[in-house]
mmCIF file of C-alpha atoms in Angstrom:
data_model
loop_
_atom_site.group_PDB
_atom_site.id
_atom_site.type_symbol
_atom_site.label_atom_id
_atom_site.label_comp_id
_atom_site.label_asym_id
_atom_site.label_seq_id
_atom_site.Cartn_x
_atom_site.Cartn_y
_atom_site.Cartn_z
ATOM 1 C CA MET U 1 -12.995 23.656 -25.750
ATOM 2 C CA THR U 2 -15.598 26.528 -26.066
ATOM 3 C CA THR U 3 -13.859 27.757 -29.302
ATOM 4 C CA THR U 4 -14.016 24.194 -30.797
ATOM 5 C CA LEU U 5 -17.778 23.982 -29.977
ATOM 6 C CA TRP U 6 -18.448 27.261 -31.730
ATOM 7 C CA ILE U 7 -16.477 26.175 -34.861
ATOM 8 C CA VAL U 8 -18.467 22.969 -35.038
ATOM 9 C CA ILE U 9 -21.761 24.878 -34.762
ATOM 10 C CA LEU U 10 -20.695 27.294 -37.485
ATOM 11 C CA LEU U 11 -19.656 24.412 -39.736
ATOM 12 C CA LEU U 12 -23.055 22.773 -39.288
ATOM 13 C CA ALA U 13 -24.840 26.089 -40.017
ATOM 14 C CA ALA U 14 -22.711 26.591 -43.170
ATOM 15 C CA LEU U 15 -23.526 23.144 -44.369
ATOM 16 C CA LEU U 16 -27.189 23.752 -43.762
ATOM 17 C CA VAL U 17 -27.074 27.051 -45.578
ATOM 18 C CA SER U 18 -25.314 25.283 -48.531
ATOM 19 C CA ALA U 19 -27.920 22.544 -48.687
ATOM 20 C CA THR U 20 -30.845 25.026 -48.493
ATOM 21 C CA SER U 21 -29.314 27.276 -51.189
ATOM 22 C CA THR U 22 -28.616 24.299 -53.426
ATOM 23 C CA TRP U 23 -32.261 23.064 -53.164
ATOM 24 C CA THR U 24 -33.806 26.392 -53.811
ATOM 25 C CA GLY U 25 -31.591 27.117 -56.660
ATOM 26 C CA SER U 26 -32.152 23.736 -58.404
ATOM 27 C CA ARG U 27 -34.402 25.220 -61.099
ATOM 28 C CA VAL U 28 -31.956 27.967 -62.291
ATOM 29 C CA PRO U 29 -29.721 27.267 -65.276
ATOM 30 C CA ARG U 30 -26.899 24.867 -64.735
ATOM 31 C CA HIS U 31 -23.996 27.315 -65.036
ATOM 32 C CA ARG U 32 -25.651 29.838 -62.759
ATOM 33 C CA HIS U 33 -26.434 27.027 -60.291
ATOM 34 C CA ARG U 34 -22.732 26.026 -60.254
ATOM 35 C CA SER U 35 -21.513 29.563 -59.666
ATOM 36 C CA ARG U 36 -24.005 30.080 -56.825
ATOM 37 C CA LEU U 37 -22.972 26.759 -55.320
ATOM 38 C CA ARG U 38 -19.303 27.659 -55.351
ATOM 39 C CA ARG U 39 -20.104 31.030 -53.689
ATOM 40 C CA VAL U 40 -22.323 29.519 -51.045
ATOM 41 C CA ILE U 41 -19.713 26.750 -50.058
ATOM 42 C CA CYS U 42 -16.594 28.846 -50.297
ATOM 43 C CA LEU U 43 -17.732 31.782 -48.221
ATOM 44 C CA PRO U 44 -18.651 29.701 -45.083
ATOM 45 C CA LEU U 45 -15.532 27.611 -45.431
ATOM 46 C CA THR U 46 -13.391 30.755 -45.683
ATOM 47 C CA ILE U 47 -15.006 32.135 -42.497
ATOM 48 C CA ILE U 48 -14.403 28.778 -40.735
ATOM 49 C CA VAL U 49 -10.739 28.751 -41.798
ATOM 50 C CA VAL U 50 -10.252 32.303 -40.521
ATOM 51 C CA LEU U 51 -11.839 31.343 -37.208
ATOM 52 C CA VAL U 52 -9.685 28.292 -36.807
ATOM 53 C CA LEU U 53 -6.557 30.271 -37.556
ATOM 54 C CA ALA U 54 -7.595 32.969 -35.112
ATOM 55 C CA ALA U 55 -8.328 30.405 -32.361
ATOM 56 C CA CYS U 56 -5.011 28.787 -32.845
ATOM 57 C CA GLY U 57 -3.043 32.056 -33.092
ATOM 58 C CA ARG U 58 -4.095 33.784 -29.965
ATOM 59 C CA ALA U 59 -1.727 34.346 -27.066
ATOM 60 C CA THR U 60 -2.419 32.472 -23.903
ATOM 61 C CA SER U 61 -4.417 34.646 -21.484
ATOM 62 C CA ALA U 62 -3.198 35.476 -17.986
ATOM 63 C CA LYS U 63 -6.184 33.567 -16.526
ATOM 64 C CA THR U 64 -5.282 30.446 -18.571
ATOM 65 C CA VAL U 65 -1.579 30.654 -17.515
ATOM 66 C CA HIS U 66 -2.632 30.792 -13.870
ATOM 67 C CA ARG U 67 -4.929 27.851 -14.250
ATOM 68 C CA LEU U 68 -2.474 25.701 -16.166
ATOM 69 C CA ALA U 69 0.401 26.513 -13.894
ATOM 70 C CA GLY U 70 -1.603 25.393 -10.925
ATOM 71 C CA SER U 71 -2.858 22.213 -12.568
ATOM 72 C CA PRO U 72 -2.085 18.817 -10.971
ATOM 73 C CA GLU U 73 0.198 17.982 -13.866
ATOM 74 C CA ALA U 74 2.229 21.185 -13.480
ATOM 75 C CA VAL U 75 2.476 20.884 -9.756
ATOM 76 C CA LYS U 76 3.779 17.290 -9.927
ATOM 77 C CA ALA U 77 6.361 18.163 -12.536
ATOM 78 C CA ARG U 78 7.425 21.231 -10.425
ATOM 79 C CA GLN U 79 7.838 19.141 -7.294
ATOM 80 C CA GLU U 80 9.875 16.490 -9.163
ATOM 81 C CA ALA U 81 12.127 19.095 -10.774
ATOM 82 C CA GLU U 82 12.804 20.919 -7.452
ATOM 83 C CA LEU U 83 13.389 17.596 -5.630
ATOM 84 C CA ALA U 84 15.947 16.517 -8.315
ATOM 85 C CA THR U 85 17.843 19.783 -7.977
ATOM 86 C CA ARG U 86 17.882 19.754 -4.206
ATOM 87 C CA ASN U 87 19.201 16.115 -4.193
ATOM 88 C CA THR U 88 21.960 17.237 -6.485
ATOM 89 C CA ILE U 89 22.913 20.077 -4.264
ATOM 90 C CA ALA U 90 22.848 17.720 -1.219
ATOM 91 C CA VAL U 91 25.355 15.431 -2.913
ATOM 92 C CA TRP U 92 27.755 18.370 -3.471
ATOM 93 C CA ASP U 93 27.356 19.461 0.166
ATOM 94 C CA SER U 94 27.939 15.956 1.665
ATOM 95 C CA ASP U 95 30.557 14.490 -0.805
ATOM 96 C CA THR U 96 32.819 17.429 -1.557
ATOM 97 C CA PRO U 97 34.994 19.625 0.759
ATOM 98 C CA LEU U 98 32.474 22.535 0.039
ATOM 99 C CA THR U 99 30.006 23.861 2.663
ATOM 100 C CA LEU U 100 26.629 24.864 1.537
ATOM 101 C CA GLY U 101 25.593 28.353 2.482
ATOM 102 C CA LEU U 102 22.888 29.718 0.156
ATOM 103 C CA VAL U 103 20.476 28.307 -2.482
ATOM 104 C CA VAL U 104 18.587 30.511 -4.918
ATOM 105 C CA LEU U 105 15.713 29.002 -6.914
ATOM 106 C CA GLU U 106 13.714 30.809 -9.677
ATOM 107 C CA ASP U 107 10.665 29.170 -11.159
ATOM 108 C CA VAL U 108 8.542 30.872 -13.809
ATOM 109 C CA CYS U 109 5.610 29.814 -16.012
ATOM 110 C CA VAL U 110 4.925 31.921 -19.190
ATOM 111 C CA GLY U 111 2.141 31.681 -21.705
ATOM 112 C CA GLY U 112 2.637 31.202 -25.385
ATOM 113 C CA LYS U 113 2.538 34.193 -27.745
ATOM 114 C CA ALA U 114 0.196 34.953 -30.588
ATOM 115 C CA LYS U 115 0.916 33.396 -33.986
ATOM 116 C CA GLU U 116 4.264 34.460 -35.331
ATOM 117 C CA TRP U 117 3.951 35.070 -38.995
ATOM 118 C CA PHE U 118 7.259 36.485 -39.899
ATOM 119 C CA PHE U 119 9.853 36.113 -37.128
ATOM 120 C CA HIS U 120 9.610 32.625 -35.651
ATOM 121 C CA THR U 121 11.021 31.995 -32.182
ATOM 122 C CA GLY U 122 8.701 29.058 -31.348
ATOM 123 C CA ASP U 123 6.975 30.940 -28.561
ATOM 124 C CA ASP U 124 3.723 30.618 -30.441
ATOM 125 C CA GLN U 125 3.798 26.755 -30.299
ATOM 126 C CA TYR U 126 2.808 26.228 -26.751
ATOM 127 C CA LYS U 127 0.071 27.251 -24.270
ATOM 128 C CA ILE U 128 2.387 27.400 -21.310
ATOM 129 C CA ARG U 129 6.009 26.608 -20.472
ATOM 130 C CA CYS U 130 7.541 26.403 -17.092
ATOM 131 C CA ILE U 131 11.281 26.577 -16.360
ATOM 132 C CA MET U 132 13.331 26.335 -13.178
ATOM 133 C CA SER U 133 16.816 27.581 -12.499
ATOM 134 C CA VAL U 134 18.781 26.895 -9.348
ATOM 135 C CA THR U 135 22.153 28.237 -8.074
ATOM 136 C CA ALA U 136 23.898 27.154 -4.892
ATOM 137 C CA TYR U 137 26.692 29.041 -3.201
ATOM 138 C CA PHE U 138 29.293 27.195 -1.054
ATOM 139 C CA GLY U 139 32.022 28.333 1.269
ATOM 140 C CA ALA U 140 35.571 26.997 1.102
ATOM 141 C CA ASP U 141 39.077 27.559 2.563
ATOM 142 C CA PRO U 142 41.362 29.564 0.035
ATOM 143 C CA GLN U 143 44.384 28.002 1.673
ATOM 144 C CA SER U 144 43.307 24.508 0.511
ATOM 145 C CA MET U 145 42.241 25.316 -3.031
ATOM 146 C CA ALA U 146 44.120 22.422 -4.686
ATOM 147 C CA ASP U 147 42.723 19.932 -2.222
ATOM 148 C CA THR U 148 39.177 21.386 -2.556
ATOM 149 C CA ILE U 149 39.118 20.957 -6.306
ATOM 150 C CA ASP U 150 40.828 17.699 -6.080
ATOM 151 C CA GLY U 151 38.125 16.594 -3.549
ATOM 152 C CA ILE U 152 35.465 17.606 -6.061
ATOM 153 C CA LEU U 153 36.951 15.392 -8.733
ATOM 154 C CA THR U 154 37.286 12.512 -6.272
ATOM 155 C CA ALA U 155 33.606 12.888 -5.443
ATOM 156 C CA GLY U 156 32.856 12.939 -9.136
ATOM 157 C CA ASP U 157 34.672 9.629 -9.519
ATOM 158 C CA ARG U 158 32.222 8.093 -7.123
ATOM 159 C CA THR U 159 28.915 9.930 -7.826
ATOM 160 C CA GLY U 160 28.850 10.348 -11.643
ATOM 161 C CA PRO U 161 26.182 12.727 -13.030
ATOM 162 C CA PRO U 162 25.374 14.691 -9.795
ATOM 163 C CA ILE U 163 29.072 15.803 -9.894
ATOM 164 C CA PRO U 164 30.101 15.677 -13.509
ATOM 165 C CA PHE U 165 33.810 16.527 -12.922
ATOM 166 C CA ASN U 166 36.300 13.714 -12.219
ATOM 167 C CA HIS U 167 39.919 12.804 -12.699
ATOM 168 C CA ASP U 168 39.244 11.908 -16.310
ATOM 169 C CA PHE U 169 38.803 15.577 -17.016
ATOM 170 C CA GLN U 170 42.346 16.644 -18.031
ATOM 171 C CA TYR U 171 41.777 20.378 -17.709
ATOM 172 C CA ALA U 172 40.459 19.854 -14.104
ATOM 173 C CA ARG U 173 43.632 17.958 -13.209
ATOM 174 C CA THR U 174 45.700 20.832 -14.692
ATOM 175 C CA VAL U 175 43.807 23.212 -12.406
ATOM 176 C CA VAL U 176 44.681 21.148 -9.391
ATOM 177 C CA GLU U 177 48.366 21.160 -10.392
ATOM 178 C CA TYR U 178 48.137 24.946 -10.995
ATOM 179 C CA TYR U 179 47.005 25.517 -7.408
ATOM 180 C CA ARG U 180 49.666 23.156 -6.089
ATOM 181 C CA GLY U 181 52.258 25.317 -7.924
ATOM 182 C CA LYS U 182 53.366 22.561 -10.300
ATOM 183 C CA THR U 183 52.308 24.084 -13.566
ATOM 184 C CA GLY U 184 51.617 27.372 -15.133
ATOM 185 C CA ASP U 185 48.257 28.983 -16.213
ATOM 186 C CA PRO U 186 45.853 26.157 -17.114
ATOM 187 C CA GLN U 187 44.607 27.794 -20.235
ATOM 188 C CA GLY U 188 47.970 28.784 -21.533
ATOM 189 C CA PRO U 189 50.650 31.389 -20.797
ATOM 190 C CA GLY U 190 49.266 34.761 -19.777
ATOM 191 C CA THR U 191 45.682 33.598 -19.278
ATOM 192 C CA GLY U 192 45.921 33.921 -15.522
ATOM 193 C CA GLU U 193 44.152 32.185 -12.772
ATOM 194 C CA PRO U 194 41.159 30.005 -13.682
ATOM 195 C CA THR U 195 37.587 30.836 -12.619
ATOM 196 C CA GLY U 196 35.698 27.624 -12.953
ATOM 197 C CA LEU U 197 35.032 24.186 -14.486
ATOM 198 C CA PHE U 198 32.613 23.997 -17.299
ATOM 199 C CA SER U 199 31.167 21.143 -19.460
ATOM 200 C CA ALA U 200 28.470 21.578 -22.070
ATOM 201 C CA GLY U 201 24.966 20.840 -20.785
ATOM 202 C CA THR U 202 26.107 20.112 -17.253
ATOM 203 C CA ILE U 203 26.578 21.853 -13.903
ATOM 204 C CA GLU U 204 28.952 24.813 -14.006
ATOM 205 C CA VAL U 205 31.361 25.493 -11.112
ATOM 206 C CA SER U 206 32.940 28.906 -10.638
ATOM 207 C CA TRP U 207 34.856 30.351 -7.756
ATOM 208 C CA ASP U 208 36.576 33.480 -6.250
ATOM 209 C CA GLN U 209 40.061 34.064 -7.655
ATOM 210 C CA ILE U 210 42.541 34.111 -4.808
ATOM 211 C CA ARG U 211 45.876 35.079 -6.433
ATOM 212 C CA GLY U 212 45.117 38.475 -7.891
ATOM 213 C CA GLY U 213 44.782 40.526 -4.762
ATOM 214 C CA GLN U 214 42.491 43.509 -5.286
ATOM 215 C CA THR U 215 41.974 42.699 -8.949
ATOM 216 C CA SER U 216 40.697 39.142 -8.268
ATOM 217 C CA GLN U 217 37.477 38.215 -9.958
ATOM 218 C CA LEU U 218 34.941 37.330 -7.269
ATOM 219 C CA ILE U 219 31.552 35.645 -7.242
ATOM 220 C CA GLU U 220 28.750 38.197 -7.305
ATOM 221 C CA GLU U 221 25.668 38.376 -5.143
ATOM 222 C CA PRO U 222 22.572 36.879 -6.733
ATOM 223 C CA ARG U 223 20.167 39.270 -8.343
ATOM 224 C CA PRO U 224 17.202 40.359 -6.217
ATOM 225 C CA CYS U 225 14.160 38.140 -6.414
ATOM 226 C CA PRO U 226 11.438 39.289 -8.788
ATOM 227 C CA PRO U 227 7.922 39.560 -7.413
ATOM 228 C CA HIS U 228 6.731 36.240 -5.873
ATOM 229 C CA ASP U 229 3.405 35.265 -7.459
ATOM 230 C CA PRO U 230 2.818 31.518 -7.303
ATOM 231 C CA PRO U 231 2.059 29.337 -9.133
ATOM 232 C CA GLU U 232 3.288 31.385 -12.151
ATOM 233 C CA ARG U 233 6.401 32.800 -10.495
ATOM 234 C CA ARG U 234 8.402 31.711 -7.468
ATOM 235 C CA CYS U 235 11.767 32.903 -6.165
ATOM 236 C CA LEU U 236 13.336 31.299 -3.077
ATOM 237 C CA ASN U 237 16.481 32.696 -1.442
ATOM 238 C CA GLU U 238 17.363 30.239 1.336
ATOM 239 C CA PRO U 239 18.241 31.352 3.964
ATOM 240 C CA THR U 240 17.064 34.963 3.378
ATOM 241 C CA SER U 241 19.525 36.266 5.841
ATOM 242 C CA THR U 242 22.640 34.984 4.055
ATOM 243 C CA SER U 243 24.645 36.735 1.373
ATOM 244 C CA VAL U 244 27.684 35.853 -0.730
ATOM 245 C CA SER U 245 29.777 38.440 1.097
ATOM 246 C CA GLN U 246 28.778 36.840 4.408
ATOM 247 C CA LEU U 247 29.897 33.423 3.185
ATOM 248 C CA ARG U 248 33.199 34.934 2.033
ATOM 249 C CA ARG U 249 33.825 36.464 5.442
ATOM 250 C CA THR U 250 33.014 33.180 7.200
ATOM 251 C CA TYR U 251 34.961 30.741 5.027
ATOM 252 C CA GLY U 252 37.446 32.791 3.077
ATOM 253 C CA MET U 253 36.116 32.227 -0.419
ATOM 254 C CA VAL U 254 33.043 31.247 -2.315
ATOM 255 C CA PHE U 255 32.253 28.545 -4.899
ATOM 256 C CA LYS U 256 29.054 28.910 -7.178
ATOM 257 C CA ILE U 257 27.297 25.858 -8.465
ATOM 258 C CA THR U 258 24.942 26.560 -11.431
ATOM 259 C CA LEU U 259 22.535 23.840 -12.387
ATOM 260 C CA PRO U 260 21.241 23.695 -16.019
ATOM 261 C CA ILE U 261 17.958 25.548 -16.523
ATOM 262 C CA LYS U 262 15.305 22.871 -16.517
ATOM 263 C CA GLU U 263 12.106 23.060 -18.715
ATOM 264 C CA TYR U 264 9.924 20.882 -16.593
ATOM 265 C CA PHE U 265 6.429 21.444 -17.886
ATOM 266 C CA THR U 266 5.198 22.431 -21.437
ATOM 267 C CA LEU U 267 1.742 22.238 -22.879
ATOM 268 C CA ARG U 268 1.665 22.702 -26.675
ATOM 269 C CA LYS U 269 -1.155 24.341 -28.524
#
Protein backbone atom coordinates (compact mmCIF):
# COMPACT_ATOMS: atom_id res chain seq x y z
CA MET A 1 0.00 0.00 0.00
CA THR A 2 2.85 2.41 0.89
CA THR A 3 4.68 1.60 -2.35
CA THR A 4 1.54 2.30 -4.39
CA LEU A 5 1.07 5.66 -2.67
CA TRP A 6 4.62 6.73 -3.49
CA ILE A 7 4.18 5.68 -7.12
CA VAL A 8 1.02 7.81 -7.39
CA ILE A 9 2.84 10.79 -5.86
CA LEU A 10 5.75 10.39 -8.27
CA LEU A 11 3.35 10.13 -11.20
CA LEU A 12 1.59 13.35 -10.21
CA ALA A 13 4.95 15.06 -9.77
CA ALA A 14 6.07 13.88 -13.20
CA LEU A 15 2.89 15.22 -14.78
CA LEU A 16 3.36 18.55 -13.03
CA VAL A 17 6.94 18.80 -14.25
CA SER A 18 5.82 17.92 -17.76
CA ALA A 19 3.10 20.57 -17.75
CA THR A 20 5.44 23.25 -16.38
CA SER A 21 8.17 22.44 -18.85
CA THR A 22 5.72 22.50 -21.72
CA TRP A 23 4.39 25.92 -20.72
CA THR A 24 7.81 27.51 -20.18
CA GLY A 25 9.08 26.11 -23.44
CA SER A 26 6.11 27.18 -25.52
CA ARG A 27 8.06 30.05 -27.19
CA VAL A 28 10.95 27.91 -28.46
CA PRO A 29 10.96 26.63 -32.06
CA ARG A 30 8.46 23.87 -32.73
CA HIS A 31 11.01 21.08 -33.40
CA ARG A 32 12.99 21.93 -30.24
CA HIS A 33 9.74 22.10 -28.30
CA ARG A 34 8.77 18.57 -29.43
CA SER A 35 12.18 17.17 -28.58
CA ARG A 36 12.13 18.72 -25.12
CA LEU A 37 8.57 17.49 -24.54
CA ARG A 38 9.54 13.90 -25.39
CA ARG A 39 12.51 14.05 -22.99
CA VAL A 40 10.44 15.56 -20.20
CA ILE A 41 7.67 12.98 -20.52
CA CYS A 42 9.78 9.88 -21.21
CA LEU A 43 12.20 10.31 -18.32
CA PRO A 44 9.58 10.41 -15.53
CA LEU A 45 7.63 7.60 -17.15
CA THR A 46 10.79 5.49 -17.37
CA ILE A 47 11.47 6.12 -13.69
CA ILE A 48 7.93 5.15 -12.78
CA VAL A 49 8.09 1.92 -14.81
CA VAL A 50 11.35 0.98 -13.07
CA LEU A 51 9.82 1.69 -9.67
CA VAL A 52 6.74 -0.39 -10.47
CA LEU A 53 8.87 -3.32 -11.63
CA ALA A 54 11.02 -3.04 -8.53
CA ALA A 55 7.98 -2.98 -6.26
CA CYS A 56 6.50 -6.04 -7.94
CA GLY A 57 9.79 -7.91 -8.06
CA ARG A 58 10.91 -7.84 -4.45
CA ALA A 59 10.94 -10.97 -2.33
CA THR A 60 8.44 -11.04 0.54
CA SER A 61 10.10 -9.85 3.74
CA ALA A 62 10.25 -12.03 6.85
CA LYS A 63 8.08 -9.50 8.69
CA THR A 64 5.41 -9.65 6.00
CA VAL A 65 5.48 -13.47 5.96
CA HIS A 66 4.93 -13.51 9.73
CA ARG A 67 2.04 -11.06 9.46
CA LEU A 68 0.32 -12.84 6.58
CA ALA A 69 0.80 -16.30 8.12
CA GLY A 70 -1.01 -15.09 11.24
CA SER A 71 -3.80 -13.30 9.39
CA PRO A 72 -7.42 -14.36 10.07
CA GLU A 73 -7.70 -15.76 6.53
CA ALA A 74 -4.59 -17.93 6.92
CA VAL A 75 -5.58 -19.10 10.40
CA LYS A 76 -9.03 -20.14 9.19
CA ALA A 77 -7.61 -21.99 6.16
CA ARG A 78 -5.04 -23.69 8.41
CA GLN A 79 -7.66 -24.88 10.87
CA GLU A 80 -9.89 -26.22 8.10
CA ALA A 81 -7.01 -28.08 6.44
CA GLU A 82 -5.88 -29.65 9.71
CA LEU A 83 -9.42 -30.65 10.68
CA ALA A 84 -9.96 -32.33 7.30
CA THR A 85 -6.76 -34.38 7.62
CA ARG A 86 -7.54 -35.41 11.19
CA ASN A 87 -11.04 -36.49 10.16
CA THR A 88 -9.55 -38.65 7.41
CA ILE A 89 -7.12 -40.28 9.85
CA ALA A 90 -9.98 -40.90 12.27
CA VAL A 91 -11.85 -42.79 9.54
CA TRP A 92 -8.84 -45.02 8.93
CA ASP A 93 -8.57 -45.68 12.65
CA SER A 94 -12.24 -46.48 13.17
CA ASP A 95 -13.17 -48.28 9.93
CA THR A 96 -10.10 -50.41 9.17
CA PRO A 97 -8.31 -53.18 11.13
CA LEU A 98 -5.40 -50.76 11.71
CA THR A 99 -4.67 -49.14 15.09
CA LEU A 100 -3.52 -45.53 15.09
CA GLY A 101 -0.29 -44.97 16.99
CA LEU A 102 1.46 -41.82 15.73
CA VAL A 103 0.59 -38.68 13.73
CA VAL A 104 3.20 -36.33 12.29
CA LEU A 105 2.05 -32.95 10.95
CA GLU A 106 4.29 -30.37 9.28
CA ASP A 107 2.93 -26.95 8.40
CA VAL A 108 5.08 -24.25 6.78
CA CYS A 109 4.46 -20.83 5.22
CA VAL A 110 7.07 -19.36 2.87
CA GLY A 111 7.38 -15.98 1.21
CA GLY A 112 7.60 -15.43 -2.51
CA LYS A 113 10.95 -14.84 -4.16
CA ALA A 114 12.21 -11.82 -6.05
CA LYS A 115 11.34 -11.54 -9.73
CA GLU A 116 12.70 -14.52 -11.68
CA TRP A 117 13.96 -13.12 -14.97
CA PHE A 118 15.56 -16.20 -16.49
CA PHE A 119 14.75 -19.45 -14.63
CA HIS A 120 11.04 -19.44 -13.84
CA THR A 121 9.74 -21.67 -11.04
CA GLY A 122 6.65 -19.64 -10.17
CA ASP A 123 7.98 -18.77 -6.71
CA ASP A 124 7.94 -15.07 -7.65
CA GLN A 125 4.20 -15.08 -8.32
CA TYR A 126 2.96 -15.07 -4.73
CA LYS A 127 3.49 -13.12 -1.52
CA ILE A 128 3.04 -16.15 0.70
CA ARG A 129 2.20 -19.83 0.31
CA CYS A 130 1.32 -22.22 3.13
CA ILE A 131 1.41 -26.01 2.80
CA MET A 132 0.62 -28.86 5.16
CA SER A 133 1.78 -32.47 5.11
CA VAL A 134 0.43 -35.19 7.39
CA THR A 135 1.57 -38.77 7.91
CA ALA A 136 -0.04 -41.32 10.22
CA TYR A 137 1.50 -44.55 11.50
CA PHE A 138 -0.64 -47.53 12.47
CA GLY A 139 0.06 -50.85 14.12
CA ALA A 140 -1.16 -54.16 12.69
CA ASP A 141 -0.87 -57.92 13.20
CA PRO A 142 1.56 -59.46 10.66
CA GLN A 143 -0.20 -62.82 11.03
CA SER A 144 -3.41 -61.32 9.60
CA MET A 145 -1.93 -59.42 6.68
CA ALA A 146 -4.44 -60.61 4.08
CA ASP A 147 -7.40 -59.86 6.33
CA THR A 148 -5.96 -56.45 7.20
CA ILE A 149 -5.64 -55.32 3.59
CA ASP A 150 -8.99 -56.87 2.70
CA GLY A 151 -10.47 -54.95 5.64
CA ILE A 152 -9.04 -51.71 4.22
CA LEU A 153 -10.68 -52.45 0.86
CA THR A 154 -13.98 -53.24 2.54
CA ALA A 155 -13.82 -49.95 4.44
CA GLY A 156 -13.07 -48.16 1.15
CA ASP A 157 -16.19 -49.75 -0.36
CA ARG A 158 -18.18 -47.93 2.33
CA THR A 159 -16.40 -44.62 2.85
CA GLY A 160 -15.20 -43.60 -0.58
CA PRO A 161 -12.62 -40.74 -0.72
CA PRO A 162 -11.31 -40.94 2.88
CA ILE A 163 -10.15 -44.48 2.03
CA PRO A 164 -9.54 -44.42 -1.74
CA PHE A 165 -8.87 -48.16 -2.08
CA ASN A 166 -11.66 -50.69 -2.55
CA HIS A 167 -12.41 -54.03 -4.16
CA ASP A 168 -12.64 -52.37 -7.59
CA PHE A 169 -8.86 -51.94 -7.42
CA GLN A 170 -7.60 -55.08 -9.16
CA TYR A 171 -4.01 -54.77 -7.97
CA ALA A 172 -5.18 -54.47 -4.34
CA ARG A 173 -7.22 -57.65 -4.73
CA THR A 174 -4.12 -59.36 -6.11
CA VAL A 175 -2.15 -58.24 -3.04
CA VAL A 176 -4.77 -59.83 -0.79
CA GLU A 177 -4.52 -63.08 -2.77
CA TYR A 178 -0.73 -62.92 -2.52
CA TYR A 179 -0.85 -62.80 1.26
CA ARG A 180 -3.40 -65.64 1.27
CA GLY A 181 -0.88 -67.71 -0.68
CA LYS A 182 -3.14 -68.03 -3.73
CA THR A 183 -1.03 -66.13 -6.26
CA GLY A 184 2.55 -65.12 -7.02
CA ASP A 185 4.24 -61.75 -6.81
CA PRO A 186 1.57 -59.10 -7.49
CA GLN A 187 3.80 -57.04 -9.77
CA GLY A 188 5.08 -60.02 -11.73
CA PRO A 189 7.51 -62.93 -11.24
CA GLY A 190 10.62 -61.99 -9.32
CA THR A 191 9.34 -58.61 -8.10
CA GLY A 192 8.94 -59.86 -4.54
CA GLU A 193 6.69 -58.82 -1.71
CA PRO A 194 4.65 -55.63 -2.24
CA THR A 195 5.25 -52.58 -0.07
CA GLY A 196 2.10 -50.55 -0.51
CA LEU A 197 -0.93 -49.32 -2.41
CA PHE A 198 -0.68 -46.15 -4.46
CA SER A 199 -3.09 -44.13 -6.55
CA ALA A 200 -2.14 -40.84 -8.21
CA GLY A 201 -3.15 -37.79 -6.20
CA THR A 202 -4.59 -39.73 -3.29
CA ILE A 203 -3.49 -41.24 0.00
CA GLU A 204 -0.52 -43.61 -0.16
CA VAL A 205 -0.39 -46.73 2.00
CA SER A 206 2.88 -48.52 2.73
CA TRP A 207 3.78 -51.26 5.18
CA ASP A 208 6.54 -53.38 6.64
CA GLN A 209 7.48 -56.35 4.50
CA ILE A 210 7.03 -59.52 6.54
CA ARG A 211 8.32 -62.31 4.30
CA GLY A 212 11.93 -61.35 3.74
CA GLY A 213 13.32 -61.90 7.21
CA GLN A 214 16.37 -59.74 7.91
CA THR A 215 16.20 -58.24 4.41
CA SER A 216 12.61 -57.04 4.71
CA GLN A 217 11.97 -53.39 3.88
CA LEU A 218 10.57 -51.66 6.97
CA ILE A 219 8.82 -48.35 7.56
CA GLU A 220 11.37 -45.79 8.72
CA GLU A 221 11.09 -43.38 11.61
CA PRO A 222 9.78 -39.90 10.69
CA ARG A 223 12.45 -37.28 10.31
CA PRO A 224 13.07 -35.03 13.33
CA CYS A 225 10.87 -31.96 13.53
CA PRO A 226 12.45 -28.74 12.24
CA PRO A 227 12.39 -25.72 14.59
CA HIS A 228 8.86 -24.94 15.75
CA ASP A 229 8.13 -21.27 14.93
CA PRO A 230 4.41 -20.59 14.53
CA PRO A 231 2.62 -19.27 12.61
CA GLU A 232 5.23 -19.68 9.82
CA ARG A 233 6.34 -23.17 10.81
CA ARG A 234 4.73 -25.87 12.93
CA CYS A 235 5.68 -29.48 13.48
CA LEU A 236 3.60 -31.82 15.61
CA ASN A 237 4.59 -35.34 16.60
CA GLU A 238 1.67 -36.87 18.51
CA PRO A 239 2.29 -38.43 20.91
CA THR A 240 5.87 -37.28 21.32
CA SER A 241 6.77 -40.38 23.33
CA THR A 242 5.84 -42.82 20.53
CA SER A 243 8.15 -44.06 17.77
CA VAL A 244 7.73 -46.38 14.78
CA SER A 245 9.93 -49.00 16.41
CA GLN A 246 7.73 -48.94 19.52
CA LEU A 247 4.64 -49.50 17.39
CA ARG A 248 6.37 -52.43 15.70
CA ARG A 249 7.25 -53.99 19.06
CA THR A 250 3.69 -53.54 20.30
CA TYR A 251 1.70 -54.73 17.27
CA GLY A 252 4.19 -56.70 15.18
CA MET A 253 4.27 -54.47 12.10
CA VAL A 254 3.63 -50.90 10.97
CA PHE A 255 1.46 -49.32 8.27
CA LYS A 256 2.17 -45.77 7.08
CA ILE A 257 -0.58 -43.56 5.66
CA THR A 258 0.69 -40.52 3.73
CA LEU A 259 -1.88 -37.87 2.91
CA PRO A 260 -1.42 -35.63 -0.16
CA ILE A 261 0.44 -32.40 0.56
CA LYS A 262 -2.16 -29.65 0.84
CA GLU A 263 -1.53 -26.06 -0.27
CA TYR A 264 -4.13 -24.44 1.93
CA PHE A 265 -3.36 -20.72 1.68
CA THR A 266 -1.81 -18.69 -1.14
CA LEU A 267 -1.75 -14.94 -1.60
CA ARG A 268 -0.56 -13.85 -5.03
CA LYS A 269 1.39 -10.67 -5.73
